[in-house]
PDB file of C-alpha atoms in Angstrom:
ATOM      1  CA  UNK A 906       0.002   0.005  -0.010  1.00 40.00           C
ATOM      2  CA  UNK A 907       1.430   3.393  -1.007  1.00 42.00           C
ATOM      3  CA  UNK A 908       2.262   5.995   1.628  1.00 46.00           C
ATOM      4  CA  UNK A 909       1.626   8.746  -0.929  1.00 45.00           C
ATOM      5  CA  UNK A 910      -1.573  10.574  -0.049  1.00 46.00           C
ATOM      6  CA  UNK A 911      -4.206  10.530  -2.777  1.00 47.00           C
ATOM      7  CA  UNK A 912      -4.148  13.515  -5.060  1.00 50.00           C
ATOM      8  CA  UNK A 913      -6.976  15.565  -6.422  1.00 46.00           C
ATOM      9  CA  UNK A 914      -9.139  13.706  -8.922  1.00 45.00           C
ATOM     10  CA  UNK A 915      -9.418  14.505 -12.630  1.00 40.00           C
ATOM     11  CA  UNK A 916     -12.453  16.704 -12.194  1.00 41.00           C
ATOM     12  CA  UNK A 917     -11.512  18.279  -8.893  1.00 47.00           C
ATOM     13  CA  UNK A 918      -9.659  21.302 -10.319  1.00 50.00           C
ATOM     14  CA  UNK A 919     -10.861  23.392 -13.244  1.00 57.00           C
ATOM     15  CA  UNK A 920      -7.664  25.055 -14.402  1.00 71.00           C
ATOM     16  CA  UNK A 921      -4.073  25.002 -13.138  1.00 86.00           C
ATOM     17  CA  UNK A 922      -1.306  27.003 -14.796  1.00 91.00           C
ATOM     18  CA  UNK A 923       2.304  26.510 -13.708  1.00 91.00           C
ATOM     19  CA  UNK A 924       4.503  29.502 -14.607  1.00 93.00           C
ATOM     20  CA  UNK A 925       8.223  28.914 -14.665  1.00 91.00           C
ATOM     21  CA  UNK A 926      11.254  29.912 -16.689  1.00 91.00           C
ATOM     22  CA  UNK A 927      14.571  31.709 -16.719  1.00 92.00           C
ATOM     23  CA  UNK A 928      15.099  34.504 -14.201  1.00 91.00           C
ATOM     24  CA  UNK A 929      14.443  37.881 -15.847  1.00 92.00           C
ATOM     25  CA  UNK A 930      12.189  36.412 -18.555  1.00 93.00           C
ATOM     26  CA  UNK A 931       9.010  38.027 -17.229  1.00 92.00           C
ATOM     27  CA  UNK A 932       7.460  35.595 -14.744  1.00 91.00           C
ATOM     28  CA  UNK A 933       6.223  38.426 -12.517  1.00 91.00           C
ATOM     29  CA  UNK A 934       4.547  40.116 -15.478  1.00 93.00           C
ATOM     30  CA  UNK A 935       2.932  36.815 -16.481  1.00 93.00           C
ATOM     31  CA  UNK A 936       1.704  36.138 -12.966  1.00 92.00           C
ATOM     32  CA  UNK A 937       0.197  39.624 -12.691  1.00 91.00           C
ATOM     33  CA  UNK A 938      -1.556  39.087 -16.049  1.00 91.00           C
ATOM     34  CA  UNK A 939      -3.055  35.839 -14.767  1.00 92.00           C
ATOM     35  CA  UNK A 940      -4.126  37.570 -11.569  1.00 90.00           C
ATOM     36  CA  UNK A 941      -5.856  40.269 -13.619  1.00 87.00           C
ATOM     37  CA  UNK A 942      -7.568  37.476 -15.579  1.00 84.00           C
ATOM     38  CA  UNK A 943      -9.095  36.115 -12.392  1.00 87.00           C
ATOM     39  CA  UNK A 944      -6.569  33.487 -11.355  1.00 90.00           C
ATOM     40  CA  UNK A 945      -5.586  32.894  -7.736  1.00 91.00           C
ATOM     41  CA  UNK A 946      -1.805  33.241  -7.926  1.00 92.00           C
ATOM     42  CA  UNK A 947       0.949  31.868  -5.706  1.00 91.00           C
ATOM     43  CA  UNK A 948       4.570  32.885  -6.279  1.00 89.00           C
ATOM     44  CA  UNK A 949       7.561  30.612  -5.544  1.00 83.00           C
ATOM     45  CA  UNK A 950       5.584  27.736  -4.052  1.00 84.00           C
ATOM     46  CA  UNK A 951       8.024  25.014  -2.871  1.00 83.00           C
ATOM     47  CA  UNK A 952       7.418  21.963  -5.106  1.00 82.00           C
ATOM     48  CA  UNK A 953       7.152  19.768  -2.005  1.00 83.00           C
ATOM     49  CA  UNK A 954       3.953  21.628  -1.075  1.00 85.00           C
ATOM     50  CA  UNK A 955       2.338  21.457  -4.517  1.00 86.00           C
ATOM     51  CA  UNK A 956       0.267  18.339  -3.926  1.00 86.00           C
ATOM     52  CA  UNK A 957      -0.962  19.552  -0.525  1.00 87.00           C
ATOM     53  CA  UNK A 958      -1.851  22.920  -2.041  1.00 88.00           C
ATOM     54  CA  UNK A 959      -3.794  21.299  -4.879  1.00 85.00           C
ATOM     55  CA  UNK A 960      -5.632  19.132  -2.421  1.00 85.00           C
ATOM     56  CA  UNK A 961      -6.792  22.229  -0.551  1.00 85.00           C
ATOM     57  CA  UNK A 962      -7.790  23.946  -3.789  1.00 82.00           C
ATOM     58  CA  UNK A 963      -9.841  20.899  -4.805  1.00 78.00           C
ATOM     59  CA  UNK A 964     -12.487  22.173  -2.358  1.00 79.00           C
ATOM     60  CA  UNK A 965     -12.754  25.371  -4.478  1.00 79.00           C
ATOM     61  CA  UNK A 966     -13.231  23.953  -8.003  1.00 75.00           C
ATOM     62  CA  UNK A 967     -14.575  27.264  -9.295  1.00 76.00           C
ATOM     63  CA  UNK A 968     -11.242  28.972  -8.678  1.00 82.00           C
ATOM     64  CA  UNK A 969      -8.567  29.031 -11.393  1.00 86.00           C
ATOM     65  CA  UNK A 970      -5.049  28.681  -9.985  1.00 90.00           C
ATOM     66  CA  UNK A 971      -1.646  29.886 -11.233  1.00 92.00           C
ATOM     67  CA  UNK A 972       1.564  28.838  -9.476  1.00 91.00           C
ATOM     68  CA  UNK A 973       5.018  30.275 -10.148  1.00 90.00           C
ATOM     69  CA  UNK A 974       8.063  28.085  -9.557  1.00 85.00           C
ATOM     70  CA  UNK A 975      11.596  29.096 -10.429  1.00 77.00           C
ATOM     71  CA  UNK A 976      15.236  28.341  -9.837  1.00 71.00           C
ATOM     72  CA  UNK A 977      15.009  29.578  -6.260  1.00 70.00           C
ATOM     73  CA  UNK A 978      13.614  26.087  -5.660  1.00 66.00           C
ATOM     74  CA  UNK A 979      16.481  24.456  -7.563  1.00 62.00           C
ATOM     75  CA  UNK A 980      17.028  21.786  -4.959  1.00 67.00           C
ATOM     76  CA  UNK A 981      13.419  20.635  -5.343  1.00 69.00           C
ATOM     77  CA  UNK A 982      13.234  20.651  -9.147  1.00 72.00           C
ATOM     78  CA  UNK A 983      13.803  16.874  -9.561  1.00 72.00           C
ATOM     79  CA  UNK A 984      10.856  16.346  -7.209  1.00 76.00           C
ATOM     80  CA  UNK A 985       8.750  18.781  -9.253  1.00 82.00           C
ATOM     81  CA  UNK A 986       9.463  16.983 -12.530  1.00 83.00           C
ATOM     82  CA  UNK A 987       8.379  13.607 -11.185  1.00 83.00           C
ATOM     83  CA  UNK A 988       5.386  15.158  -9.433  1.00 85.00           C
ATOM     84  CA  UNK A 989       4.141  16.813 -12.624  1.00 85.00           C
ATOM     85  CA  UNK A 990       4.338  13.506 -14.462  1.00 84.00           C
ATOM     86  CA  UNK A 991       2.520  11.748 -11.642  1.00 85.00           C
ATOM     87  CA  UNK A 992      -0.250  14.364 -11.360  1.00 84.00           C
ATOM     88  CA  UNK A 993      -0.855  14.314 -15.105  1.00 80.00           C
ATOM     89  CA  UNK A 994      -1.049  10.496 -15.049  1.00 81.00           C
ATOM     90  CA  UNK A 995      -3.726  10.864 -12.366  1.00 81.00           C
ATOM     91  CA  UNK A 996      -5.789  13.057 -14.675  1.00 77.00           C
ATOM     92  CA  UNK A 997      -4.899  16.434 -13.170  1.00 80.00           C
ATOM     93  CA  UNK A 998      -4.695  19.023 -15.941  1.00 79.00           C
ATOM     94  CA  UNK A 999      -1.622  21.225 -15.380  1.00 85.00           C
ATOM     95  CA  UNK A1000      -0.554  23.610 -18.095  1.00 87.00           C
ATOM     96  CA  UNK A1001       3.150  24.427 -17.611  1.00 90.00           C
ATOM     97  CA  UNK A1002       4.317  27.641 -19.267  1.00 92.00           C
ATOM     98  CA  UNK A1003       8.066  28.207 -19.517  1.00 94.00           C
ATOM     99  CA  UNK A1004       9.234  31.781 -20.186  1.00 95.00           C
ATOM    100  CA  UNK A1005      12.564  32.066 -21.920  1.00 95.00           C
ATOM    101  CA  UNK A1006      14.710  34.843 -23.392  1.00 95.00           C
ATOM    102  CA  UNK A1007      18.037  35.208 -25.140  1.00 94.00           C
ATOM    103  CA  UNK A1008      21.118  35.611 -22.973  1.00 93.00           C
ATOM    104  CA  UNK A1009      21.729  39.123 -24.365  1.00 93.00           C
ATOM    105  CA  UNK A1010      18.194  40.176 -23.417  1.00 93.00           C
ATOM    106  CA  UNK A1011      18.568  38.724 -19.911  1.00 93.00           C
ATOM    107  CA  UNK A1012      21.934  40.410 -19.363  1.00 91.00           C
ATOM    108  CA  UNK A1013      20.459  43.734 -20.458  1.00 90.00           C
ATOM    109  CA  UNK A1014      17.485  43.379 -18.081  1.00 90.00           C
ATOM    110  CA  UNK A1015      19.636  42.484 -15.084  1.00 86.00           C
ATOM    111  CA  UNK A1016      21.994  45.340 -15.865  1.00 82.00           C
ATOM    112  CA  UNK A1017      19.094  47.791 -16.082  1.00 82.00           C
ATOM    113  CA  UNK A1018      17.543  46.695 -12.793  1.00 75.00           C
ATOM    114  CA  UNK A1019      20.871  46.091 -10.997  1.00 75.00           C
ATOM    115  CA  UNK A1020      19.329  43.034  -9.339  1.00 78.00           C
ATOM    116  CA  UNK A1021      21.582  40.048  -8.549  1.00 79.00           C
ATOM    117  CA  UNK A1022      20.852  36.778 -10.294  1.00 80.00           C
ATOM    118  CA  UNK A1023      19.279  34.176  -7.964  1.00 76.00           C
ATOM    119  CA  UNK A1024      22.201  31.823  -8.605  1.00 75.00           C
ATOM    120  CA  UNK A1025      24.905  34.385  -7.908  1.00 68.00           C
ATOM    121  CA  UNK A1026      25.744  32.604  -4.661  1.00 62.00           C
ATOM    122  CA  UNK A1027      26.353  29.380  -6.593  1.00 57.00           C
ATOM    123  CA  UNK A1028      29.103  31.032  -8.565  1.00 54.00           C
ATOM    124  CA  UNK A1029      31.525  33.813  -7.818  1.00 51.00           C
ATOM    125  CA  UNK A1030      29.724  36.170  -5.462  1.00 48.00           C
ATOM    126  CA  UNK A1031      32.676  38.518  -5.516  1.00 47.00           C
ATOM    127  CA  UNK A1032      32.353  38.829  -9.285  1.00 46.00           C
ATOM    128  CA  UNK A1033      28.761  39.988  -8.926  1.00 45.00           C
ATOM    129  CA  UNK A1034      29.781  42.430  -6.218  1.00 48.00           C
ATOM    130  CA  UNK A1035      32.272  43.961  -8.633  1.00 49.00           C
ATOM    131  CA  UNK A1036      29.629  44.537 -11.310  1.00 46.00           C
ATOM    132  CA  UNK A1037      29.593  48.291 -10.829  1.00 45.00           C
ATOM    133  CA  UNK A1038      33.379  48.615 -10.781  1.00 50.00           C
ATOM    134  CA  UNK A1039      34.239  45.918 -13.293  1.00 59.00           C
ATOM    135  CA  UNK A1040      31.537  45.652 -15.926  1.00 63.00           C
ATOM    136  CA  UNK A1041      33.259  42.952 -17.960  1.00 68.00           C
ATOM    137  CA  UNK A1042      33.823  40.688 -14.957  1.00 69.00           C
ATOM    138  CA  UNK A1043      30.253  41.208 -13.816  1.00 68.00           C
ATOM    139  CA  UNK A1044      28.874  40.395 -17.247  1.00 77.00           C
ATOM    140  CA  UNK A1045      30.854  37.148 -17.404  1.00 81.00           C
ATOM    141  CA  UNK A1046      29.625  36.082 -13.969  1.00 83.00           C
ATOM    142  CA  UNK A1047      26.045  36.934 -14.909  1.00 85.00           C
ATOM    143  CA  UNK A1048      26.258  34.884 -18.138  1.00 89.00           C
ATOM    144  CA  UNK A1049      27.695  31.959 -16.172  1.00 87.00           C
ATOM    145  CA  UNK A1050      24.725  32.144 -13.761  1.00 87.00           C
ATOM    146  CA  UNK A1051      22.239  32.280 -16.668  1.00 90.00           C
ATOM    147  CA  UNK A1052      23.832  29.255 -18.346  1.00 90.00           C
ATOM    148  CA  UNK A1053      23.788  27.309 -15.057  1.00 88.00           C
ATOM    149  CA  UNK A1054      20.091  28.161 -14.701  1.00 88.00           C
ATOM    150  CA  UNK A1055      19.410  26.908 -18.223  1.00 90.00           C
ATOM    151  CA  UNK A1056      20.992  23.589 -17.350  1.00 89.00           C
ATOM    152  CA  UNK A1057      19.003  23.248 -14.117  1.00 86.00           C
ATOM    153  CA  UNK A1058      15.708  24.019 -15.858  1.00 88.00           C
ATOM    154  CA  UNK A1059      16.318  22.162 -19.125  1.00 89.00           C
ATOM    155  CA  UNK A1060      14.093  19.166 -18.294  1.00 88.00           C
ATOM    156  CA  UNK A1061      11.302  21.397 -17.001  1.00 88.00           C
ATOM    157  CA  UNK A1062      11.483  23.401 -20.235  1.00 91.00           C
ATOM    158  CA  UNK A1063      10.993  20.174 -22.247  1.00 88.00           C
ATOM    159  CA  UNK A1064       7.756  19.464 -20.374  1.00 86.00           C
ATOM    160  CA  UNK A1065       6.300  22.953 -20.860  1.00 90.00           C
ATOM    161  CA  UNK A1066       4.841  25.344 -23.382  1.00 90.00           C
ATOM    162  CA  UNK A1067       7.765  27.689 -24.200  1.00 92.00           C
ATOM    163  CA  UNK A1068       7.239  31.407 -24.722  1.00 93.00           C
ATOM    164  CA  UNK A1069      10.146  33.571 -25.899  1.00 94.00           C
ATOM    165  CA  UNK A1070      10.034  37.043 -24.320  1.00 94.00           C
ATOM    166  CA  UNK A1071      13.322  38.370 -25.739  1.00 93.00           C
ATOM    167  CA  UNK A1072      11.678  41.022 -27.925  1.00 90.00           C
ATOM    168  CA  UNK A1073       8.404  41.448 -26.012  1.00 90.00           C
ATOM    169  CA  UNK A1074       7.200  44.508 -24.187  1.00 90.00           C
ATOM    170  CA  UNK A1075       5.364  43.807 -20.918  1.00 91.00           C
ATOM    171  CA  UNK A1076       2.033  44.729 -22.582  1.00 89.00           C
ATOM    172  CA  UNK A1077       2.660  42.138 -25.288  1.00 90.00           C
ATOM    173  CA  UNK A1078       3.560  39.425 -22.767  1.00 92.00           C
ATOM    174  CA  UNK A1079       0.436  40.149 -20.744  1.00 91.00           C
ATOM    175  CA  UNK A1080      -1.667  39.886 -23.896  1.00 89.00           C
ATOM    176  CA  UNK A1081      -0.014  36.620 -25.007  1.00 89.00           C
ATOM    177  CA  UNK A1082      -0.500  35.040 -21.583  1.00 91.00           C
ATOM    178  CA  UNK A1083      -4.183  35.951 -21.550  1.00 86.00           C
ATOM    179  CA  UNK A1084      -4.613  34.494 -25.060  1.00 85.00           C
ATOM    180  CA  UNK A1085      -2.812  31.325 -24.014  1.00 84.00           C
ATOM    181  CA  UNK A1086      -4.968  30.571 -20.998  1.00 81.00           C
ATOM    182  CA  UNK A1087      -8.155  31.422 -22.886  1.00 77.00           C
ATOM    183  CA  UNK A1088      -7.224  28.777 -25.479  1.00 68.00           C
ATOM    184  CA  UNK A1089      -6.879  25.957 -22.956  1.00 55.00           C
ATOM    185  CA  UNK A1090      -8.383  22.948 -24.650  1.00 54.00           C
ATOM    186  CA  UNK A1091      -7.960  19.206 -24.791  1.00 51.00           C
ATOM    187  CA  UNK A1092      -6.844  19.541 -28.399  1.00 72.00           C
ATOM    188  CA  UNK A1093      -3.660  20.936 -29.857  1.00 84.00           C
ATOM    189  CA  UNK A1094      -3.344  24.724 -30.118  1.00 89.00           C
ATOM    190  CA  UNK A1095      -1.569  25.971 -33.230  1.00 94.00           C
ATOM    191  CA  UNK A1096       0.244  29.306 -32.918  1.00 94.00           C
ATOM    192  CA  UNK A1097       1.329  31.331 -35.937  1.00 97.00           C
ATOM    193  CA  UNK A1098       3.971  33.891 -35.034  1.00 97.00           C
ATOM    194  CA  UNK A1099       5.399  36.499 -37.361  1.00 97.00           C
ATOM    195  CA  UNK A1100       8.850  37.932 -36.679  1.00 96.00           C
ATOM    196  CA  UNK A1101      11.794  39.843 -38.177  1.00 97.00           C
ATOM    197  CA  UNK A1102      14.989  37.861 -38.778  1.00 96.00           C
ATOM    198  CA  UNK A1103      17.055  40.928 -37.958  1.00 93.00           C
ATOM    199  CA  UNK A1104      15.804  40.661 -34.368  1.00 92.00           C
ATOM    200  CA  UNK A1105      16.477  36.937 -34.103  1.00 92.00           C
ATOM    201  CA  UNK A1106      14.476  33.721 -34.450  1.00 95.00           C
ATOM    202  CA  UNK A1107      11.941  33.162 -31.615  1.00 94.00           C
ATOM    203  CA  UNK A1108      13.223  30.678 -29.031  1.00 91.00           C
ATOM    204  CA  UNK A1109       9.762  29.145 -28.711  1.00 91.00           C
ATOM    205  CA  UNK A1110       9.436  28.175 -32.390  1.00 94.00           C
ATOM    206  CA  UNK A1111       8.752  24.533 -33.232  1.00 95.00           C
ATOM    207  CA  UNK A1112       8.907  25.230 -36.976  1.00 97.00           C
ATOM    208  CA  UNK A1113      10.519  28.207 -38.718  1.00 98.00           C
ATOM    209  CA  UNK A1114       9.703  29.297 -42.280  1.00 98.00           C
ATOM    210  CA  UNK A1115      11.669  31.993 -44.092  1.00 98.00           C
ATOM    211  CA  UNK A1116       9.622  34.123 -46.514  1.00 98.00           C
ATOM    212  CA  UNK A1117      12.339  36.678 -47.281  1.00 97.00           C
ATOM    213  CA  UNK A1118      12.697  35.290 -50.836  1.00 97.00           C
ATOM    214  CA  UNK A1119       9.196  36.520 -51.742  1.00 98.00           C
ATOM    215  CA  UNK A1120       8.341  39.931 -53.296  1.00 97.00           C
ATOM    216  CA  UNK A1121       8.554  42.604 -50.609  1.00 97.00           C
ATOM    217  CA  UNK A1122       5.740  45.204 -50.243  1.00 97.00           C
ATOM    218  CA  UNK A1123       8.251  47.454 -48.461  1.00 96.00           C
ATOM    219  CA  UNK A1124       9.530  48.517 -51.888  1.00 96.00           C
ATOM    220  CA  UNK A1125       6.087  49.694 -52.981  1.00 96.00           C
ATOM    221  CA  UNK A1126       5.798  53.278 -51.699  1.00 95.00           C
ATOM    222  CA  UNK A1127       2.105  53.244 -50.836  1.00 96.00           C
ATOM    223  CA  UNK A1128       2.397  49.870 -49.087  1.00 97.00           C
ATOM    224  CA  UNK A1129       5.476  50.635 -47.005  1.00 96.00           C
ATOM    225  CA  UNK A1130       3.671  52.158 -43.961  1.00 96.00           C
ATOM    226  CA  UNK A1131       1.048  49.392 -43.923  1.00 97.00           C
ATOM    227  CA  UNK A1132       1.220  45.852 -42.496  1.00 97.00           C
ATOM    228  CA  UNK A1133       0.292  42.405 -43.671  1.00 97.00           C
ATOM    229  CA  UNK A1134      -3.079  42.832 -41.916  1.00 97.00           C
ATOM    230  CA  UNK A1135      -4.066  45.658 -44.301  1.00 97.00           C
ATOM    231  CA  UNK A1136      -6.069  44.827 -47.401  1.00 97.00           C
ATOM    232  CA  UNK A1137      -3.753  46.531 -49.948  1.00 98.00           C
ATOM    233  CA  UNK A1138      -0.770  44.545 -48.751  1.00 98.00           C
ATOM    234  CA  UNK A1139      -2.795  41.313 -48.676  1.00 97.00           C
ATOM    235  CA  UNK A1140      -4.020  41.967 -52.224  1.00 97.00           C
ATOM    236  CA  UNK A1141      -0.473  42.644 -53.431  1.00 98.00           C
ATOM    237  CA  UNK A1142       0.895  39.460 -51.928  1.00 98.00           C
ATOM    238  CA  UNK A1143      -2.079  37.304 -52.976  1.00 97.00           C
ATOM    239  CA  UNK A1144      -1.407  38.315 -56.600  1.00 97.00           C
ATOM    240  CA  UNK A1145       2.159  36.904 -56.476  1.00 97.00           C
ATOM    241  CA  UNK A1146       2.370  33.268 -57.753  1.00 97.00           C
ATOM    242  CA  UNK A1147       5.353  32.525 -55.512  1.00 97.00           C
ATOM    243  CA  UNK A1148       3.389  33.581 -52.441  1.00 98.00           C
ATOM    244  CA  UNK A1149       0.534  31.244 -53.298  1.00 97.00           C
ATOM    245  CA  UNK A1150       3.001  28.388 -53.877  1.00 98.00           C
ATOM    246  CA  UNK A1151       4.757  28.818 -50.529  1.00 98.00           C
ATOM    247  CA  UNK A1152       1.484  29.243 -48.646  1.00 98.00           C
ATOM    248  CA  UNK A1153       0.177  26.040 -50.146  1.00 97.00           C
ATOM    249  CA  UNK A1154       3.365  24.147 -49.367  1.00 98.00           C
ATOM    250  CA  UNK A1155       3.426  25.257 -45.719  1.00 98.00           C
ATOM    251  CA  UNK A1156      -0.273  24.441 -45.366  1.00 97.00           C
ATOM    252  CA  UNK A1157       0.239  20.973 -46.835  1.00 97.00           C
ATOM    253  CA  UNK A1158       3.217  20.302 -44.563  1.00 97.00           C
ATOM    254  CA  UNK A1159       1.345  21.293 -41.409  1.00 96.00           C
ATOM    255  CA  UNK A1160      -1.816  19.435 -42.443  1.00 95.00           C
ATOM    256  CA  UNK A1161       0.268  16.287 -43.009  1.00 96.00           C
ATOM    257  CA  UNK A1162       1.963  16.394 -39.597  1.00 94.00           C
ATOM    258  CA  UNK A1163      -0.632  17.909 -37.241  1.00 92.00           C
ATOM    259  CA  UNK A1164      -2.308  14.556 -36.616  1.00 90.00           C
ATOM    260  CA  UNK A1165       1.044  13.116 -35.509  1.00 91.00           C
ATOM    261  CA  UNK A1166       1.551  15.929 -33.018  1.00 89.00           C
ATOM    262  CA  UNK A1167      -1.974  15.487 -31.714  1.00 85.00           C
ATOM    263  CA  UNK A1168      -1.396  11.730 -31.362  1.00 82.00           C
ATOM    264  CA  UNK A1169       1.753  12.558 -29.406  1.00 80.00           C
ATOM    265  CA  UNK A1170      -0.445  14.566 -27.038  1.00 73.00           C
ATOM    266  CA  UNK A1171       1.247  17.845 -27.844  1.00 80.00           C
ATOM    267  CA  UNK A1172      -0.896  20.714 -26.595  1.00 80.00           C
ATOM    268  CA  UNK A1173       0.926  23.606 -28.242  1.00 86.00           C
ATOM    269  CA  UNK A1174       2.753  23.976 -31.584  1.00 93.00           C
ATOM    270  CA  UNK A1175       4.385  27.274 -32.618  1.00 95.00           C
ATOM    271  CA  UNK A1176       4.958  27.986 -36.311  1.00 97.00           C
ATOM    272  CA  UNK A1177       7.228  31.001 -36.712  1.00 97.00           C
ATOM    273  CA  UNK A1178       7.253  32.832 -40.038  1.00 98.00           C
ATOM    274  CA  UNK A1179       9.976  35.396 -40.602  1.00 97.00           C
ATOM    275  CA  UNK A1180      10.729  38.150 -43.084  1.00 97.00           C
ATOM    276  CA  UNK A1181      13.149  41.068 -43.019  1.00 96.00           C
ATOM    277  CA  UNK A1182      11.158  43.547 -40.947  1.00 95.00           C
ATOM    278  CA  UNK A1183       8.344  41.419 -39.537  1.00 96.00           C
ATOM    279  CA  UNK A1184       5.768  43.870 -40.903  1.00 96.00           C
ATOM    280  CA  UNK A1185       4.408  42.713 -44.281  1.00 98.00           C
ATOM    281  CA  UNK A1186       5.088  39.218 -45.611  1.00 98.00           C
ATOM    282  CA  UNK A1187       5.420  37.284 -42.354  1.00 98.00           C
ATOM    283  CA  UNK A1188       2.326  39.016 -40.934  1.00 98.00           C
ATOM    284  CA  UNK A1189       0.291  38.170 -44.040  1.00 98.00           C
ATOM    285  CA  UNK A1190       1.407  34.543 -43.883  1.00 98.00           C
ATOM    286  CA  UNK A1191       0.543  34.214 -40.180  1.00 98.00           C
ATOM    287  CA  UNK A1192      -2.885  35.735 -40.707  1.00 98.00           C
ATOM    288  CA  UNK A1193      -3.645  33.673 -43.804  1.00 98.00           C
ATOM    289  CA  UNK A1194      -2.478  30.346 -42.392  1.00 98.00           C
ATOM    290  CA  UNK A1195      -4.395  30.926 -39.158  1.00 97.00           C
ATOM    291  CA  UNK A1196      -7.547  31.539 -41.200  1.00 96.00           C
ATOM    292  CA  UNK A1197      -7.000  28.349 -43.162  1.00 96.00           C
ATOM    293  CA  UNK A1198      -6.478  26.202 -40.071  1.00 96.00           C
ATOM    294  CA  UNK A1199      -9.070  27.803 -37.801  1.00 93.00           C
ATOM    295  CA  UNK A1200     -11.787  25.304 -38.686  1.00 90.00           C
ATOM    296  CA  UNK A1201      -9.453  22.344 -37.987  1.00 89.00           C
ATOM    297  CA  UNK A1202      -7.689  23.292 -34.777  1.00 90.00           C
ATOM    298  CA  UNK A1203      -7.555  26.010 -32.085  1.00 89.00           C
ATOM    299  CA  UNK A1204      -5.351  28.804 -33.493  1.00 93.00           C
ATOM    300  CA  UNK A1205      -3.592  31.842 -32.044  1.00 93.00           C
ATOM    301  CA  UNK A1206      -1.825  34.632 -33.920  1.00 95.00           C
ATOM    302  CA  UNK A1207       1.184  36.585 -32.680  1.00 94.00           C
ATOM    303  CA  UNK A1208       2.995  39.458 -34.404  1.00 95.00           C
ATOM    304  CA  UNK A1209       6.173  39.982 -32.468  1.00 94.00           C
ATOM    305  CA  UNK A1210       7.316  43.173 -34.171  1.00 94.00           C
ATOM    306  CA  UNK A1211       3.970  44.960 -34.329  1.00 90.00           C
ATOM    307  CA  UNK A1212       2.549  47.099 -31.578  1.00 64.00           C
ATOM    308  CA  UNK A1213       0.475  45.156 -29.051  1.00 48.00           C
TER     309      UNK A1213
END
């Protein structure tokens, strides 16, 4: 007979979101967005207390719950990984969201806020203390801490929905988090994300398509200030045979493999489409593909370079 206390049953909790990720990637912003959306939020809950907490919350099934866990609980992360697997096998629906960002973006954020990295004590504390007087030494120590954190959280990242915040403003992140939790469904959610290659490929992309070889509306004077969501740009691109060919090929590829991802119980698939500026072609492709797949699967659209 097992000594492990019984967990909450499959129908005992309506919605649980676990927010985790790299320090400086925006977990506080995400948690505040969830709180504004009506979630009961708990920050930095020790993983050892997760099951007990969920058991208590099972008596309030009408309440949506968001829990933030990060590297401050590094010693408990192995326990968290096994516990998540166990809870899911018991029928508890936990949506884990992992926020990530490029190392350059994280270094910039820590430098702007002057906050120490949570793992600074694990490395050279004196190096962090010299940040103000020795910028190069402080930067190296900070990068070492970030890379150590990536290693510690790698397995948790693999079990989660990944969201790249490198280029996001707080308003965009709040909007994306709200869209994510509103799309919670037993089926796969397909995300089409436009981006500019000059700002880097999104870290959360499962597939990346490059549309920079296609005719560029930027070079048409009246189309330059518009975006791929505007009718004149859409009409211009729709008239290009190469655009129709690439759209059809991407659609066929995704249609062929979506059932395999659904059979693999994937809940979230991000298709990133990039062009030079992230304004015209990639936006048009994201909008058009989302429209084509909307009747088959839950879809979300993100335009990283456009205003939220």
